[in-house]
Tab-separated table of C-alpha atoms in Angstrom:
chain	number	residue	atom	x	y	z
A	1	MET	CA	-4.296	133.297	16.143
A	2	PRO	CA	-0.817	134.634	15.402
A	3	ALA	CA	-0.304	135.883	11.894
A	4	ALA	CA	2.696	133.584	11.519
A	5	ILE	CA	0.480	130.554	12.048
A	6	ILE	CA	-2.056	131.813	9.527
A	7	GLY	CA	0.693	132.534	7.021
A	8	GLY	CA	2.254	129.135	7.608
A	9	ALA	CA	-1.085	127.431	7.060
A	10	ILE	CA	-1.605	129.335	3.826
A	11	ALA	CA	1.871	128.382	2.670
A	12	ALA	CA	1.224	124.739	3.495
A	13	VAL	CA	-2.058	124.736	1.578
A	14	GLY	CA	-0.326	126.401	-1.351
A	15	ALA	CA	2.421	123.783	-1.317
A	16	VAL	CA	-0.115	120.948	-1.303
A	17	GLY	CA	-2.047	122.591	-4.130
A	18	SER	CA	1.127	122.996	-6.133
A	19	ALA	CA	1.913	119.310	-5.619
A	20	VAL	CA	-1.544	118.336	-6.865
A	21	VAL	CA	-1.184	120.540	-9.944
A	22	SER	CA	2.282	119.149	-10.585
A	23	SER	CA	0.998	115.567	-10.299
A	24	ARG	CA	-1.800	116.287	-12.745
A	25	GLY	CA	0.663	117.934	-15.106
A	26	ALA	CA	2.901	114.876	-14.994
A	27	SER	CA	-0.081	112.654	-15.761
A	28	SER	CA	-1.098	114.886	-18.687
A	29	ALA	CA	2.459	114.849	-20.007
A	30	ALA	CA	2.539	111.049	-19.800
A	31	ASN	CA	-0.759	110.807	-21.702
A	32	ALA	CA	0.446	113.211	-24.376
A	33	THR	CA	3.662	111.207	-24.735
A	34	THR	CA	1.696	107.971	-25.147
A	35	GLN	CA	-0.561	109.498	-27.800
A	36	ALA	CA	2.406	110.902	-29.720
A	37	ALA	CA	4.169	107.534	-29.583
A	38	ASP	CA	1.053	105.744	-30.832
A	39	ARG	CA	0.736	108.173	-33.755
A	40	SER	CA	4.392	107.672	-34.669
A	41	ALA	CA	4.012	103.909	-34.433
A	42	ALA	CA	0.955	104.028	-36.692
A	43	VAL	CA	2.920	105.939	-39.345
A	44	ILE	CA	5.797	103.448	-39.134
A	45	GLU	CA	3.441	100.483	-39.432
A	46	ARG	CA	1.600	102.124	-42.347
A	47	ASN	CA	4.864	102.689	-44.219
A	48	TYR	CA	5.904	99.106	-43.497
A	49	ASP	CA	2.638	97.778	-44.929
A	50	LEU	CA	2.983	99.897	-48.084
A	51	SER	CA	6.581	98.803	-48.635
A	52	SER	CA	5.715	95.160	-48.041
A	53	ALA	CA	2.815	95.318	-50.494
A	54	ALA	CA	5.061	96.878	-53.154
A	55	LEU	CA	7.752	94.218	-52.727
A	56	ARG	CA	5.466	91.183	-52.385
A	57	PRO	CA	4.809	90.599	-56.143
A	58	TRP	CA	8.547	90.574	-56.871
A	59	GLN	CA	9.178	88.131	-54.051
A	60	GLN	CA	6.438	85.818	-55.298
A	61	SER	CA	7.737	85.996	-58.869
A	62	GLY	CA	11.234	85.208	-57.638
A	63	LEU	CA	9.990	82.232	-55.628
A	64	GLY	CA	8.173	80.895	-58.697
A	65	ALA	CA	11.283	81.254	-60.858
A	66	ASN	CA	13.403	79.603	-58.178
A	67	ALA	CA	10.999	76.666	-57.979
A	68	MET	CA	11.043	76.313	-61.777
A	69	LEU	CA	14.844	76.278	-61.899
A	70	ASN	CA	14.959	73.719	-59.096
A	71	ASP	CA	12.549	71.567	-61.080
A	72	TYR	CA	14.579	71.938	-64.269
A	73	TYR	CA	17.836	70.922	-62.604
A	74	GLY	CA	16.221	68.286	-60.370
A	75	ILE	CA	17.534	69.940	-57.215
A	76	ASN	CA	14.663	68.921	-54.961
A	77	PRO	CA	13.728	65.243	-54.465
A	78	GLY	CA	10.676	64.083	-56.358
A	79	GLN	CA	10.966	66.661	-59.152
A	80	ASP	CA	11.074	65.135	-62.618
A	81	GLY	CA	11.352	68.350	-64.617
A	82	ALA	CA	7.794	68.112	-65.951
A	83	ASN	CA	6.801	71.570	-64.697
A	84	SER	CA	9.810	73.288	-66.218
A	85	GLN	CA	9.387	71.427	-69.527
A	86	ASN	CA	5.748	72.486	-69.707
A	87	ALA	CA	6.795	76.059	-68.955
A	88	PHE	CA	9.451	75.900	-71.694
A	89	ARG	CA	6.905	74.653	-74.227
A	90	SER	CA	4.636	77.541	-73.286
A	91	PHE	CA	7.593	79.905	-73.684
A	92	ILE	CA	8.292	78.495	-77.158
A	93	GLN	CA	4.660	78.860	-78.203
A	94	ASN	CA	4.608	82.496	-77.132
A	95	SER	CA	7.868	83.340	-78.893
A	96	ASP	CA	8.831	83.671	-82.557
A	97	TYR	CA	10.325	80.180	-82.528
A	98	GLY	CA	7.827	78.894	-85.096
A	99	PHE	CA	8.696	81.682	-87.521
A	100	GLN	CA	12.437	81.220	-87.079
A	101	PHE	CA	12.169	77.466	-87.491
A	102	GLY	CA	10.103	77.868	-90.647
A	103	GLN	CA	12.585	80.277	-92.162
A	104	GLY	CA	15.552	78.061	-91.308
A	105	SER	CA	13.829	74.917	-92.577
A	106	ASN	CA	13.126	76.603	-95.899
A	107	ARG	CA	16.773	77.495	-96.270
A	108	VAL	CA	17.892	73.945	-95.474
A	109	ASN	CA	15.304	72.416	-97.819
A	110	SER	CA	16.200	74.805	-100.622
A	111	GLY	CA	19.833	73.778	-100.430
A	112	TYR	CA	19.084	70.073	-100.575
A	113	ALA	CA	16.339	70.533	-103.167
A	114	GLY	CA	18.810	72.222	-105.478
A	115	ALA	CA	21.050	69.189	-105.162
A	116	GLY	CA	18.145	66.787	-105.736
A	117	THR	CA	18.445	65.281	-102.251
A	118	LEU	CA	15.497	66.956	-100.510
A	119	LYS	CA	14.203	63.761	-98.880
A	120	SER	CA	17.576	62.221	-98.227
A	121	GLY	CA	18.860	61.152	-94.826
A	122	ALA	CA	21.371	63.970	-94.897
A	123	ALA	CA	18.572	66.492	-95.435
A	124	MET	CA	16.580	65.060	-92.537
A	125	ARG	CA	19.639	65.176	-90.261
A	126	ALA	CA	20.346	68.765	-91.294
A	127	LEU	CA	16.784	69.770	-90.414
A	128	GLU	CA	17.015	68.014	-87.044
A	129	ASP	CA	20.366	69.657	-86.288
A	130	TYR	CA	18.914	73.036	-87.144
A	131	ARG	CA	15.880	72.403	-84.912
A	132	GLN	CA	18.020	71.332	-81.953
A	133	ASN	CA	20.410	74.256	-82.265
A	134	LEU	CA	17.542	76.717	-82.561
A	135	GLN	CA	15.760	75.202	-79.575
A	136	GLN	CA	18.969	75.251	-77.550
A	137	GLY	CA	19.211	79.004	-78.081
A	138	TYR	CA	15.625	79.499	-76.946
A	139	ARG	CA	16.213	77.245	-73.954
A	140	GLY	CA	19.121	79.469	-72.962
A	141	GLU	CA	16.841	82.524	-73.172
A	142	PHE	CA	14.236	80.711	-71.085
A	143	LEU	CA	16.692	79.821	-68.332
A	144	ALA	CA	18.249	83.285	-68.388
A	145	GLY	CA	14.808	84.825	-67.933
A	146	LEU	CA	14.116	82.567	-64.966
A	147	GLY	CA	17.495	83.502	-63.505
A	148	ASN	CA	16.680	87.194	-63.834
A	149	GLN	CA	13.329	86.731	-62.100
A	150	GLN	CA	15.010	84.697	-59.384
A	151	ALA	CA	17.536	87.495	-58.819
A	152	LEU	CA	14.782	90.123	-58.654
A	153	GLY	CA	12.964	88.026	-56.068
A	154	ALA	CA	16.130	87.695	-53.982
A	155	SER	CA	16.655	91.465	-54.150
A	156	ALA	CA	13.052	92.060	-53.093
A	157	ALA	CA	13.461	89.639	-50.187
A	158	SER	CA	16.621	91.454	-49.104
A	159	ALA	CA	14.825	94.798	-49.350
A	160	GLN	CA	11.935	93.382	-47.296
A	161	ALA	CA	14.376	92.283	-44.618
A	162	GLY	CA	15.760	95.824	-44.517
A	163	VAL	CA	12.273	97.315	-44.298
A	164	SER	CA	11.398	94.949	-41.437
A	165	GLN	CA	14.585	95.748	-39.549
A	166	ASN	CA	14.146	99.495	-39.978
A	167	ALA	CA	10.521	99.322	-38.852
A	168	GLY	CA	11.485	97.267	-35.818
A	169	ASN	CA	14.272	99.663	-34.871
A	170	SER	CA	12.021	102.679	-35.353
A	171	LEU	CA	9.255	101.202	-33.208
A	172	ALA	CA	11.756	100.254	-30.519
A	173	ASN	CA	13.121	103.809	-30.508
A	174	VAL	CA	9.637	105.335	-30.339
A	175	TYR	CA	8.533	103.241	-27.389
A	176	THR	CA	11.874	103.498	-25.609
A	177	GLN	CA	11.645	107.288	-25.836
A	178	GLN	CA	8.045	107.103	-24.701
A	179	GLY	CA	9.060	105.117	-21.638
A	180	ASN	CA	11.836	107.575	-20.830
A	181	ASN	CA	9.538	110.592	-21.203
A	182	ILE	CA	6.844	109.053	-19.001
A	183	ALA	CA	9.398	108.082	-16.378
A	184	ASN	CA	10.856	111.596	-16.381
A	185	ALA	CA	7.424	113.205	-16.128
A	186	ARG	CA	6.447	110.989	-13.216
A	187	LEU	CA	9.802	111.548	-11.541
A	188	VAL	CA	9.320	115.303	-11.725
A	189	GLY	CA	5.807	114.955	-10.342
A	190	SER	CA	7.053	112.745	-7.489
A	191	GLN	CA	9.859	115.149	-6.665
A	192	ASN	CA	7.479	118.100	-6.591
A	193	THR	CA	5.099	116.177	-4.345
A	194	ALA	CA	7.937	115.204	-2.022
A	195	ASN	CA	9.143	118.797	-1.927
A	196	ALA	CA	5.640	120.007	-1.090
A	197	ILE	CA	5.271	117.463	1.709
A	198	GLY	CA	8.685	118.416	3.028
A	199	SER	CA	7.715	122.080	2.937
A	200	VAL	CA	4.532	121.368	4.895
A	201	ALA	CA	6.443	119.327	7.434
A	202	ASN	CA	9.074	122.045	7.851
A	203	THR	CA	6.442	124.713	8.260
A	204	ALA	CA	4.559	122.635	10.823
A	205	GLY	CA	7.725	121.898	12.718
A	206	TYR	CA	8.696	125.542	12.769
A	207	LEU	CA	5.303	126.667	13.977
A	208	TYR	CA	5.124	123.959	16.621
A	209	GLY	CA	8.569	124.836	17.908
A	210	ARG	CA	7.768	128.497	18.143
A	211	TYR	CA	4.162	128.504	19.269
A	212	GLY	CA	3.490	124.966	20.487
């Protein structure tokens, strides 16, 4: 057998072997890309979960404050303000309202007692005016506190929206890049295989033309 034929056969076998190795390399590269993408996605999802858990209490507090304000102002149908009034009474009980009212009442009573009109209608009206004015101030504090909690909840909801959008964009980028890398790896493998087949065909054609 002519040496040229033997050499051509060896070259053809080498080309086929190279194509096989290249195909396996492309497959390994695709697998490695998938594993890397999955690890990145896991980190993104973990960070999303942590951020969501940190923001959730503020969102819930804000929703509660919003519901209480809606009840107070009668914004939603069927709300009679009972919940907000109960909450205000609880707020009063947990504040220093009782102390302030006692101190103010003593001052009012002392003034009327000195004039000998402690139990008069004017004294009673003065006490009621003082009570209403004092309670109005505490009601303002109560509503302001609810407004602050409502604002914190809205900020937390906005932050959550940002976290969700960033996580979505990051995951989309990871998997888009994964798809591109796999496609490129397979394209390279296909090109190498095609080149190897072409080389075999050229070698066979040459040998057939010369020795066939």
